[in-house]
Coordinates of C-alpha atoms and ligand atoms in Angstrom, one line a residue:
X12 CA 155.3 179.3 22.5
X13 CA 155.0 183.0 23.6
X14 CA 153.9 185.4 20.8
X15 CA 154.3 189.1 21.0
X16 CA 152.0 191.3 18.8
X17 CA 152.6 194.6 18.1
X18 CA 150.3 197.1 16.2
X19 CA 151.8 199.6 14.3
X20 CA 149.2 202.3 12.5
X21 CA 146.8 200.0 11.0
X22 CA 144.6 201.8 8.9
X23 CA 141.6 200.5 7.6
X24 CA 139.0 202.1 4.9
X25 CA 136.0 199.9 3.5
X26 CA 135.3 201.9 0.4
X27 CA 135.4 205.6 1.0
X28 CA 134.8 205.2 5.0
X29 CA 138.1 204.8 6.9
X30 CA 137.2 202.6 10.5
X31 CA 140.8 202.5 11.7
X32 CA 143.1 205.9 11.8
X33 CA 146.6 204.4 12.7
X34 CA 146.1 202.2 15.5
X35 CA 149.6 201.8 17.4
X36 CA 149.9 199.1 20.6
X37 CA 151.6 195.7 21.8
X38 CA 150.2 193.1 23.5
X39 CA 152.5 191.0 25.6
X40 CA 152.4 186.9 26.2
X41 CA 150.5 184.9 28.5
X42 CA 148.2 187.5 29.4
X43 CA 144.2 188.0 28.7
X44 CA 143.2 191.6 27.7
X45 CA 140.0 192.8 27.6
X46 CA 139.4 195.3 24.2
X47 CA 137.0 197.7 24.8
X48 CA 135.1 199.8 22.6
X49 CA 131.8 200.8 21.7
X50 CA 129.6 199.5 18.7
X51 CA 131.6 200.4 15.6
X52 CA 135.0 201.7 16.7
X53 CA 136.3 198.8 15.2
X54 CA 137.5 196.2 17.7
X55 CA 136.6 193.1 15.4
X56 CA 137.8 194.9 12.3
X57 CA 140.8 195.4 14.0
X58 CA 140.9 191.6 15.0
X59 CA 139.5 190.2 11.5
X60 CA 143.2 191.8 9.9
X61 CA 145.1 190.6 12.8
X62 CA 143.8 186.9 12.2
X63 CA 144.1 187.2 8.3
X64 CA 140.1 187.6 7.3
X65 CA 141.0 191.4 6.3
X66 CA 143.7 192.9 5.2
X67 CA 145.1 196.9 6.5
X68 CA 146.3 199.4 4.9
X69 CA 148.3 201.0 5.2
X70 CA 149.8 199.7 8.5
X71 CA 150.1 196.3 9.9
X72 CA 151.7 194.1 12.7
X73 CA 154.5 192.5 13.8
X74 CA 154.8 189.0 15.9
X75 CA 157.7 188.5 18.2
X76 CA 159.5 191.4 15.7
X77 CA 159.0 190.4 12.5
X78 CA 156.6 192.2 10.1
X79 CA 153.6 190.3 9.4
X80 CA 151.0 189.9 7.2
X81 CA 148.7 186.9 6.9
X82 CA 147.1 186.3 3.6
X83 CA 144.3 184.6 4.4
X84 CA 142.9 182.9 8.2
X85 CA 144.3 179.3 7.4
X86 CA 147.7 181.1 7.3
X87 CA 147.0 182.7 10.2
X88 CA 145.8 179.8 12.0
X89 CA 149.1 177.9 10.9
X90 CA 151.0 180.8 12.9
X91 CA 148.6 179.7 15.6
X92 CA 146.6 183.0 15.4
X93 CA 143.2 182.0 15.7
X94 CA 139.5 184.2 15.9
X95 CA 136.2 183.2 17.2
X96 CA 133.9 185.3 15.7
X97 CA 131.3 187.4 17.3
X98 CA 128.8 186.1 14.2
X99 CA 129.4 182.4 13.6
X100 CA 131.5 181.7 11.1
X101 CA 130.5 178.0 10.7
X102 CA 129.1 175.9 7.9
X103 CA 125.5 175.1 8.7
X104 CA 125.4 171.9 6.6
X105 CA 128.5 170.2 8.0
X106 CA 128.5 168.6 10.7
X107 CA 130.5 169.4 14.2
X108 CA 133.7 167.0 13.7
X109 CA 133.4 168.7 9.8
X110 CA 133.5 172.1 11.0
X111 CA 136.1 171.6 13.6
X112 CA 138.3 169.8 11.4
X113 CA 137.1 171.8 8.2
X114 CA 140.8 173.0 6.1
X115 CA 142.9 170.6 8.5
X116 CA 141.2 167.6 7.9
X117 CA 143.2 164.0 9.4
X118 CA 143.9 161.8 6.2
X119 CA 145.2 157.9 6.7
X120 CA 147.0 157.1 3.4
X121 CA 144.3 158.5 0.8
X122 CA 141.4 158.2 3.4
X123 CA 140.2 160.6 5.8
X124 CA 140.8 159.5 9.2
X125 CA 137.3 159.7 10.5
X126 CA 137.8 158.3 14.1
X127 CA 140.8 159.9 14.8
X128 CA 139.4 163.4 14.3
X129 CA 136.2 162.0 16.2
X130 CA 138.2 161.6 18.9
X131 CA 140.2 164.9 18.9
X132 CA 136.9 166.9 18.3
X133 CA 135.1 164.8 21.2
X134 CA 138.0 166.2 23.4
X135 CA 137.5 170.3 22.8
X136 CA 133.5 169.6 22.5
X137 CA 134.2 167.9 26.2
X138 CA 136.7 170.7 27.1
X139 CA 134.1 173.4 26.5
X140 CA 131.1 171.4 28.2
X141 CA 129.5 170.4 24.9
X142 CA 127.8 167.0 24.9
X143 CA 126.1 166.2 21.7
X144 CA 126.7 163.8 19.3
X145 CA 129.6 165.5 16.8
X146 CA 127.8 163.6 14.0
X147 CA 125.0 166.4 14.5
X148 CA 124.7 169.2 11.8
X149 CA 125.6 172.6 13.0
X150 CA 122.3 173.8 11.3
X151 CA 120.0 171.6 13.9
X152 CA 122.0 173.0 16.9
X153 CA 120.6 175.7 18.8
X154 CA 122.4 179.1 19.6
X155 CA 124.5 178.6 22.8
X156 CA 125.9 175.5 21.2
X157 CA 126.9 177.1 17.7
X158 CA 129.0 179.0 19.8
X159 CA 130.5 176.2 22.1
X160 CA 131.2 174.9 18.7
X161 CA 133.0 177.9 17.5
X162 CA 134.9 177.7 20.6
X163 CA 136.0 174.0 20.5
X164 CA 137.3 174.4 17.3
X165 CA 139.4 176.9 17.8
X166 CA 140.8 175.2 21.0
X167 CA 141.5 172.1 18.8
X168 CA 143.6 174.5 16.8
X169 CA 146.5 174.8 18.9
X170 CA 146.3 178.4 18.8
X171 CA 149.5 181.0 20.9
X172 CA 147.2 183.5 20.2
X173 CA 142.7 183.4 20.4
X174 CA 140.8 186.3 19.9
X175 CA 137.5 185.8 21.3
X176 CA 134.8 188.2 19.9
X177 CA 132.0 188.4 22.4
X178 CA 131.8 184.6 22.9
X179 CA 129.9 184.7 26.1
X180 CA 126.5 186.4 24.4
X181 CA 124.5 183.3 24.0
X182 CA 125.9 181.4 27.2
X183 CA 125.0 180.6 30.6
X184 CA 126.3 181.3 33.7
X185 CA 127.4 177.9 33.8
X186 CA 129.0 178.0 30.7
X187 CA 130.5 181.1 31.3
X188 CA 131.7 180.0 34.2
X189 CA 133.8 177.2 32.4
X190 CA 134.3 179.1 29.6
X191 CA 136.7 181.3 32.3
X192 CA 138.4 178.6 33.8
X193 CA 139.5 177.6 29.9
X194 CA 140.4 181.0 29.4
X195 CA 143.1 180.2 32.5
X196 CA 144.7 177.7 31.6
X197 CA 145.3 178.7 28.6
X198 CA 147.1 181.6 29.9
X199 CA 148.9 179.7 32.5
X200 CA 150.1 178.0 29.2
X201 CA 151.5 181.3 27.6
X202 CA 148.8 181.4 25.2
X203 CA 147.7 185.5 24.8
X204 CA 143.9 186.2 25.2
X205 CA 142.0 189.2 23.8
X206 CA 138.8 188.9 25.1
X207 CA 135.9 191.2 23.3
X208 CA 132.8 192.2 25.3
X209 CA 130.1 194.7 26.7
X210 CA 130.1 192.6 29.3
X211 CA 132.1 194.7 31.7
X212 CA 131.6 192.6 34.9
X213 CA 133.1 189.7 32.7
X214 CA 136.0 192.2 31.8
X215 CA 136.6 192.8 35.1
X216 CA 136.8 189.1 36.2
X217 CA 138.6 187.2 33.6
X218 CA 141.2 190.3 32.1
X219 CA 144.5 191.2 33.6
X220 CA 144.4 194.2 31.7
X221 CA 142.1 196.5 29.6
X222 CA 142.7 197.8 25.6
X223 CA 140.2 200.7 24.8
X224 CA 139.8 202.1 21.4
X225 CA 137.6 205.0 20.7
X226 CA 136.4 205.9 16.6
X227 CA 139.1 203.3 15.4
X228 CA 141.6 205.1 17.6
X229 CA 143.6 203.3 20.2
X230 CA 142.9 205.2 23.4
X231 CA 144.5 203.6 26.6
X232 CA 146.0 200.5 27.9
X233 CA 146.1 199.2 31.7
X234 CA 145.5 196.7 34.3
X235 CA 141.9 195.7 35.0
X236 CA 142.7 195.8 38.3
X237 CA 143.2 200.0 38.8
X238 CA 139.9 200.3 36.3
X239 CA 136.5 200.4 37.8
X240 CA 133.7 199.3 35.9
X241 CA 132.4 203.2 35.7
X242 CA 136.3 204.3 34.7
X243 CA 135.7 201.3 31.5
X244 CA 132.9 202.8 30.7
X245 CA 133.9 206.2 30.7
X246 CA 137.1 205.8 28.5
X247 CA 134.6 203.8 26.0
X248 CA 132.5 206.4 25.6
X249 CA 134.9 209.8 25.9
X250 CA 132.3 210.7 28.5
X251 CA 130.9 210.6 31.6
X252 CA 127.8 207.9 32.1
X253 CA 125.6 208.7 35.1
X254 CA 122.1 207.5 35.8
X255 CA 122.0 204.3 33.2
X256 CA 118.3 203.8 34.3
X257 CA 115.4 206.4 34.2
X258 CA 113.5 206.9 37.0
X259 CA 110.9 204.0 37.4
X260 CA 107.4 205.4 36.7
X261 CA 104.6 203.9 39.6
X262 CA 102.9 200.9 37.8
X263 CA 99.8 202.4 36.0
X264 CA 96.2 201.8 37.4
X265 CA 94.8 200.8 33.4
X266 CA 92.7 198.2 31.6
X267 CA 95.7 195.8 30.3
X268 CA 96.6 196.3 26.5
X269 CA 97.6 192.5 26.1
X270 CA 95.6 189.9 28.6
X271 CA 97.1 186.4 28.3
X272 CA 95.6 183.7 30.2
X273 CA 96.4 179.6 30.7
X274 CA 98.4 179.6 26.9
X275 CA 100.5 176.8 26.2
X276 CA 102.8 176.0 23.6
X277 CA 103.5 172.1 23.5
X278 CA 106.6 171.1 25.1
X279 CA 108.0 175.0 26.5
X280 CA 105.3 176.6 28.0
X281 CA 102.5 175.7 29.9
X282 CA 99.2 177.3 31.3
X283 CA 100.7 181.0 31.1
X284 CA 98.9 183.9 32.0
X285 CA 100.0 187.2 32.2
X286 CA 98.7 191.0 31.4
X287 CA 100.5 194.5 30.5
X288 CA 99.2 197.8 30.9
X289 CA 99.9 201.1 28.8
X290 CA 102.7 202.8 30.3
X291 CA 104.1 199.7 32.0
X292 CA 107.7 197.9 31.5
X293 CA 107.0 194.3 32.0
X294 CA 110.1 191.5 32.5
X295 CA 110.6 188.3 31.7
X296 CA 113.4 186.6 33.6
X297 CA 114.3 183.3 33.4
X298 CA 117.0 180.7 32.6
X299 CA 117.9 179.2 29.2
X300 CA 115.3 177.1 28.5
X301 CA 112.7 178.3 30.2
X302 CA 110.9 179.1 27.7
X303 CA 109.9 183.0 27.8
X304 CA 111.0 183.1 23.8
X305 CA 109.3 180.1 23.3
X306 CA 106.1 181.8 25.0
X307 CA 106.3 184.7 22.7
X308 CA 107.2 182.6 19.3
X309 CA 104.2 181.2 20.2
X310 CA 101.8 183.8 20.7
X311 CA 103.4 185.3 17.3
X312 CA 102.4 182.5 15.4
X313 CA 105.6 181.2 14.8
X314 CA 104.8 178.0 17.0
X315 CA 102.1 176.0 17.5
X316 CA 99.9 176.7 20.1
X317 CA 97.6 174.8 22.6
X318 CA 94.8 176.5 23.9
X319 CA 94.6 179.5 26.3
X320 CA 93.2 182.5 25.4
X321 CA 94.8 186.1 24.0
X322 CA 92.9 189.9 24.3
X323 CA 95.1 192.8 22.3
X324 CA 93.1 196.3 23.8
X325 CA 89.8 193.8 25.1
X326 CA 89.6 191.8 21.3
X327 CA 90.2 188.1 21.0
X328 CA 93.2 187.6 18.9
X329 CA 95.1 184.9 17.4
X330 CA 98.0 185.6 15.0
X331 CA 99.0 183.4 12.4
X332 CA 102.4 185.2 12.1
X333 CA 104.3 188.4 13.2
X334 CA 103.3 190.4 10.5
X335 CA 99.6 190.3 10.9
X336 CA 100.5 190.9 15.1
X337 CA 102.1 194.1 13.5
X338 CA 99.2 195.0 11.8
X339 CA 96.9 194.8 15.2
X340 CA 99.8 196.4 17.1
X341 CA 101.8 193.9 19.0
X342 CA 105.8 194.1 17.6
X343 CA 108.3 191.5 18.3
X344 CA 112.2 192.3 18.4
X345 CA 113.5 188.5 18.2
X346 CA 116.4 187.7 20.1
X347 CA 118.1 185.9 17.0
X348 CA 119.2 189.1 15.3
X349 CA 120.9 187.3 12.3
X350 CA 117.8 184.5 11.7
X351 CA 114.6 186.3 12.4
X352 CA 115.4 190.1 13.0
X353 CA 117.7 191.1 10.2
X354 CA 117.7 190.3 6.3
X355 CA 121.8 190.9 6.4
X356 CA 121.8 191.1 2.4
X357 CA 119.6 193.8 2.2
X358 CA 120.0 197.3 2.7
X359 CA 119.1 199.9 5.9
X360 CA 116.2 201.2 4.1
X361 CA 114.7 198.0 3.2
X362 CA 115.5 196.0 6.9
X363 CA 113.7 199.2 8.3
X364 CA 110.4 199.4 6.3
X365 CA 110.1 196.1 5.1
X366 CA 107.3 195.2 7.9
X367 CA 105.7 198.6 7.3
X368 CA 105.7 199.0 3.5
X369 CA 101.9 199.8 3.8
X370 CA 102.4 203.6 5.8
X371 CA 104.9 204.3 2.5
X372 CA 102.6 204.0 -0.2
X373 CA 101.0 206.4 -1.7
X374 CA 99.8 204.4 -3.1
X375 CA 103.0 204.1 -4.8
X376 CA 105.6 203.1 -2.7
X377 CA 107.4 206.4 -1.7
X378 CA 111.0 206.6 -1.6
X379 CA 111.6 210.0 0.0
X380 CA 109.2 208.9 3.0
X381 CA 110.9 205.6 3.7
X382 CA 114.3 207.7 3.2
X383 CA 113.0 209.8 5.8
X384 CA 112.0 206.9 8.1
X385 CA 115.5 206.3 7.7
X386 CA 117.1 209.3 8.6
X387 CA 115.2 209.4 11.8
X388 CA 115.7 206.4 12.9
X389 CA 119.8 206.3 12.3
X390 CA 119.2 209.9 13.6
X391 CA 117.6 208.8 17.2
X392 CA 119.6 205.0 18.0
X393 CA 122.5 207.1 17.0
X394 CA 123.6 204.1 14.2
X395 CA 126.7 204.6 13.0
X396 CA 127.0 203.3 9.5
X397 CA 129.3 204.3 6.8
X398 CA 126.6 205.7 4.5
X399 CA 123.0 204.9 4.4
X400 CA 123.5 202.8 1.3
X401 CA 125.1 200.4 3.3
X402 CA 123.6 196.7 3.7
X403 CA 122.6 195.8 7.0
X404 CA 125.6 193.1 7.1
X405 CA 128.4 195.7 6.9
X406 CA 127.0 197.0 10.3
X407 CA 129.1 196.5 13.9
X408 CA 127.2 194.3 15.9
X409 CA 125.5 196.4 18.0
X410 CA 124.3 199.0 15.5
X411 CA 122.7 195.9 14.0
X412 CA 120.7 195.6 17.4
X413 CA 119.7 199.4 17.1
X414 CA 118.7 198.9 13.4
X415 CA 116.8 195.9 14.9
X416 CA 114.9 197.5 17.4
X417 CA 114.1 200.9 15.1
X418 CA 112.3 198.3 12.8
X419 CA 110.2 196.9 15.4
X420 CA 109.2 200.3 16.3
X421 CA 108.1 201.2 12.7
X422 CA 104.7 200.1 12.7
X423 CA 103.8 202.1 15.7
X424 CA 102.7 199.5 17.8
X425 CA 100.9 199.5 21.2
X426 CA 102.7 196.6 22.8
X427 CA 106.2 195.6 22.2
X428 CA 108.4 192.8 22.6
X429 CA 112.0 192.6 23.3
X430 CA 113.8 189.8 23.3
X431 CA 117.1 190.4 24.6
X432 CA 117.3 194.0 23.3
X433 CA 120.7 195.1 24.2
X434 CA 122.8 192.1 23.4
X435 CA 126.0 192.8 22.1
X436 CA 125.0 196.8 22.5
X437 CA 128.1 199.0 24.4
X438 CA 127.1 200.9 27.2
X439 CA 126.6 204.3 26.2
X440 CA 124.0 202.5 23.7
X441 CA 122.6 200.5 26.8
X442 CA 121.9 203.7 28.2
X443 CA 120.1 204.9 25.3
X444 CA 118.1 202.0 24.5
X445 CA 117.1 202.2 28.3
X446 CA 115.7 205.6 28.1
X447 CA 114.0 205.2 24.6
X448 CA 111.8 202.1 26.7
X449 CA 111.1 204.2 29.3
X450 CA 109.8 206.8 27.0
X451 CA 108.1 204.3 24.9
X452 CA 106.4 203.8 27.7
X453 CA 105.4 206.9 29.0
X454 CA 103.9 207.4 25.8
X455 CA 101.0 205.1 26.8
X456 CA 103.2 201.5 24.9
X457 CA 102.9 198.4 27.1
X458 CA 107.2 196.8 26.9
X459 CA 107.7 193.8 27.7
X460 CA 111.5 193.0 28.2
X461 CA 112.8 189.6 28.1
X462 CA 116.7 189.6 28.9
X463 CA 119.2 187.4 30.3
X464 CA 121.1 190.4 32.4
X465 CA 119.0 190.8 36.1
X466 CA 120.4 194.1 36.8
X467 CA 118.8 195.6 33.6
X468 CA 115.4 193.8 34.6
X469 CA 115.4 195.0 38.3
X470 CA 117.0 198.8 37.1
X471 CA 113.7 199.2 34.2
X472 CA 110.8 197.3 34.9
X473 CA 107.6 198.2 37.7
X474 CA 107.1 194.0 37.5
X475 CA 109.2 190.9 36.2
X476 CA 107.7 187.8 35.8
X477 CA 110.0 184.4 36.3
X478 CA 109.4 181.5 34.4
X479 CA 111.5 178.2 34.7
X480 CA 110.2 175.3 33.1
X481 CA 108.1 176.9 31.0
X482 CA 105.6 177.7 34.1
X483 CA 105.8 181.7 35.7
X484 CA 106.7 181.1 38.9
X485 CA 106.4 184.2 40.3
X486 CA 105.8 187.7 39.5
X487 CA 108.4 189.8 41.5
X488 CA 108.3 194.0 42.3
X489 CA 108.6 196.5 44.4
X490 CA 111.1 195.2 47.3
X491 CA 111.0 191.6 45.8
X492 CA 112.7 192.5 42.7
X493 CA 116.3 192.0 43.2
X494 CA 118.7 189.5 42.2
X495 CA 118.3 187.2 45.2
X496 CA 114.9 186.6 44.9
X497 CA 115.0 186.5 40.6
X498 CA 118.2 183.8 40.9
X499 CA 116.0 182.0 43.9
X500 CA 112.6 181.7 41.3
X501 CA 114.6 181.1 38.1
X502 CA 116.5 178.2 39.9
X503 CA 114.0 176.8 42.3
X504 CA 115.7 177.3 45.5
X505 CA 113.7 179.7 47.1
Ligands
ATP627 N1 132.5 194.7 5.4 C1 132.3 196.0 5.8 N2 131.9 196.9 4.9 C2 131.6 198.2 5.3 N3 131.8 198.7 6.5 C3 132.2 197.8 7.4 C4 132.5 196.4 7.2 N4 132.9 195.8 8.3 C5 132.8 196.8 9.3 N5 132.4 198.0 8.8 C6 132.3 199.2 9.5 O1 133.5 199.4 10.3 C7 133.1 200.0 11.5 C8 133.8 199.2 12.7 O2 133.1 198.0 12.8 P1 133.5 196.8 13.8 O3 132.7 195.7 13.4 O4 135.0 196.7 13.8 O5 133.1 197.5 15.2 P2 133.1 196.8 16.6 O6 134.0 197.7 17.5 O7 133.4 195.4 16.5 O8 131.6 197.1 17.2 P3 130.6 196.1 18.0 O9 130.9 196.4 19.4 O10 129.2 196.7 17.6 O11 130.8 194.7 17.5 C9 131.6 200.1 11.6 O12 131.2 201.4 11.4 C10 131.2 199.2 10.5 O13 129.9 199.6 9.9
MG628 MG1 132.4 193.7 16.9

């Protein structure tokens, strides 16, 4: 059962840009280990050619001794060396029992055996907390369940070793929650764990010890337990992190830029009302499914809505999609990177002007400007990308959110939205991202934040308003805002 890894100078180079420079550790059995890094220093790269969806060179690993080399995932997965990966990897038009059973599938004689793997996949969906009907396609599913999903299946593959690539992004406390217990008795079971995630209160809970790599150099190993959270951060970034919030700027005595009042969009939010002055960080807390995204999809156009009545800077507006809210100054940063933020296929130039083509032409479109939109933005979120040719798919998963939120802030707007901006971003990034919000807003912007983490809500904004059941409960600052009394108003047990 037990499976010792050992890395031995993996080197990796996509085209002319090398991401890992001879990384060297082992990884003992029956243990979980947190890798820590940040955005592009190659954790999941690292992973992908340990559970056969890249290859090294030159370099490689050895299991339990023996050199080892998987040619593709299925061989890995026979090995029982199995990845959940931080962007699904499923097929959309299958359905659930499909994709769980999708290259293993059960045969009776010549048929498949349909209720047999029913049954199987009914037991990991039930094992992760996922009650839908497996007959569902994965394309209907929403987020959070793509990646319960992603999780059952690899549980129903038997595996001695599961990578876990930031699975806890899109999941709720709840599901976090079991998600950990999982994580336990799989370990208790001799089954090794490498656990990915920016998380670091997470790291700290569910990891017996830490793995940090640094510019696709392995950097330290050690027991979670004689890290603190600051010491994680630290080694991640080669630096020391102090202050990761600015200091709060008094809540500005100004005529709202955005006025919002009893709006409603059927079946998420009802009778909202809400305003945001220049110069003023605004929250959104809230459980899943409270509908704050929901609110703002609406007021974007990209749901219908009931009623209610919008004012952008005093004028009546009603958008009939996100571009034209661009064009009157209201940007939205969606918190579904890979659907509505990102066109992966295209390249950093194109992601980053595409909304804004207008302030390039000249009236031909010119190239040297948007190169130089470019520049500055990779410049200031600090992307790291191997050339500015690259696509925007070849990006780590948290430069991806920085190329995200530099497009949002290319048409200049006077309020923006961010849903869930630093998702999957490292700390050092966090930190930036923070700062750049804060000066945003000093710069006369109205923010609006919606995120899932409190302690970024309570550490930025002057108010945060708390919807559950697509009603605002309260609007919480000063004193009020802390995690008590957000939990208390998110739940309904105040
Ligand atoms: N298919 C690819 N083509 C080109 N470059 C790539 C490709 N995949 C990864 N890279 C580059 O390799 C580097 C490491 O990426 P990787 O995804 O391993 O980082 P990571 O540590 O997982 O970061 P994150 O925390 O953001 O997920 C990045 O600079 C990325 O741009
Ligand atoms: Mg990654």
């Amino acid at each position: 059962m037990s499976l010792r890894v050992r890395f031995d100078g993996v080197c990796k180079h996509f085209g002319p840009v090398q991401v890992l420079h001879g990384v060297s550790f082992e990884l003992e059995p029956g243990r979980v280990y947190g890798l820590l890094g940040e955005n592009g220093a190659g954790k999941s790269t690292l992973m992908k050619i340990l559970c056969g969806y890249e290859q090294a060179g030159p370099g490689g690993f050895s299991i339990d001794g023996e050199p080892c080399r998987f040619a593709d995932s299925r061989e890995a997965e026979a090995a029982g060396v199995v990845l959940i990966h931080q962007e699904f990897n499923l097929a959309d038009d299958l359905s659930v029992v499909q994709n769980i059973f999708l290259g293993r599938e059960r045969r009776r004689g010549w048929l498949l055996d349909e209720a047999s793997m029913r049954e199987s996949a009914r037991e990991a969906m039930d094992a992760v907390g996922l009650s839908i009907d497996p007959d569902t396609r994965v394309r209907d599913l929403i987020v959070a369940e793509k990646q319960l999903v992603e999780i059952a299946r690899a549980l129903s593959r038997q595996a001695r070793l599961l990578v876990m690539d930031e699975p806890t992004a899109t999941l709720t406390p709840g599901e976090t929650h079991r998600l950990f217990a999982l994580i336990r008795q799989l370990r208790d079971r001799g089954v090794t764990v490498i656990y990915i995630s920016h998380k670091l209160d997470e790291v700290e809970q569910i990891t017996d010890e830490i793995v940090v790599m640094r510019d696709g150099r392995f950097v330290t190993r050690g027991p979670t337990a004689g890290h603190t959270r600051q010491d994680m951060a630290n080694l991640m970034v080669g630096r020391e992190l102090t202050d990761m919030f600015p200091p709060k700027a008094p809540l500005p005595d100004a005529p709202p830029l955005l006025a919002v009042r009893e709006f409603s969009v059927p079946g998420w939010a009802q009778d909202v009302g809400f305003e945001v002055r220049p110069g003023e960080i605004l929250g959104f807390a809230g459980l899943v499914g409270a509908g704050r995204t929901e609110l703002f999809e609406g007021l974007l156009g990209l749901r219908p809505r009931a009623g209610g009545e919008v004012r952008l800077q005093g004028e009546p507006v009603r958008f009939k999609d996100p571009r034209a809210a661009a064009r009157a100054g209201l940007t939205y940063l969606s918190e579904d990177r890979k659907g509505r933020g990102l066109h992966v296929g295209l390249s950093l130039q194109d992601n980053l002007t595409l909304m804004d083509l207008d302030r390039h032409a000249r009236p031909w479109l010119d190239a040297a400007s948007q190169r130089a939109a470019l520049q500055a933005a990779v410049r200031d979120f600090r992307i790291r990308a191997g050339s500015l040719d690259a696509r925007a798919g070849s990006l780590s998963g948290g430069n991806q959110q920085k190329l995200a939120i530099a497009k949002v802030l290319q048409p200049r707007p006077r309020v923006l939205v961010l849903d869930e901006p630093t998702r999957g971003v490292d700390v050092g990034a966090k930190r930036d991202i923070y700062f750049l919000i804060a000066r945003l807003a000093a710069e006369g912007l109205g923010v609006i934040v919606i995120s899932s983490e409190l302690v970024e809500l309570i550490g930025l904004c002057q108010r945060v308003i708390v919807m559950r059941a697509g009603r605002v409960q309260a609007t919480l600052a000063g004193d009020h805002l802390n995690e008590e009394e957000l939990i208390a108003h998110a739940t309904g047990t105040h």
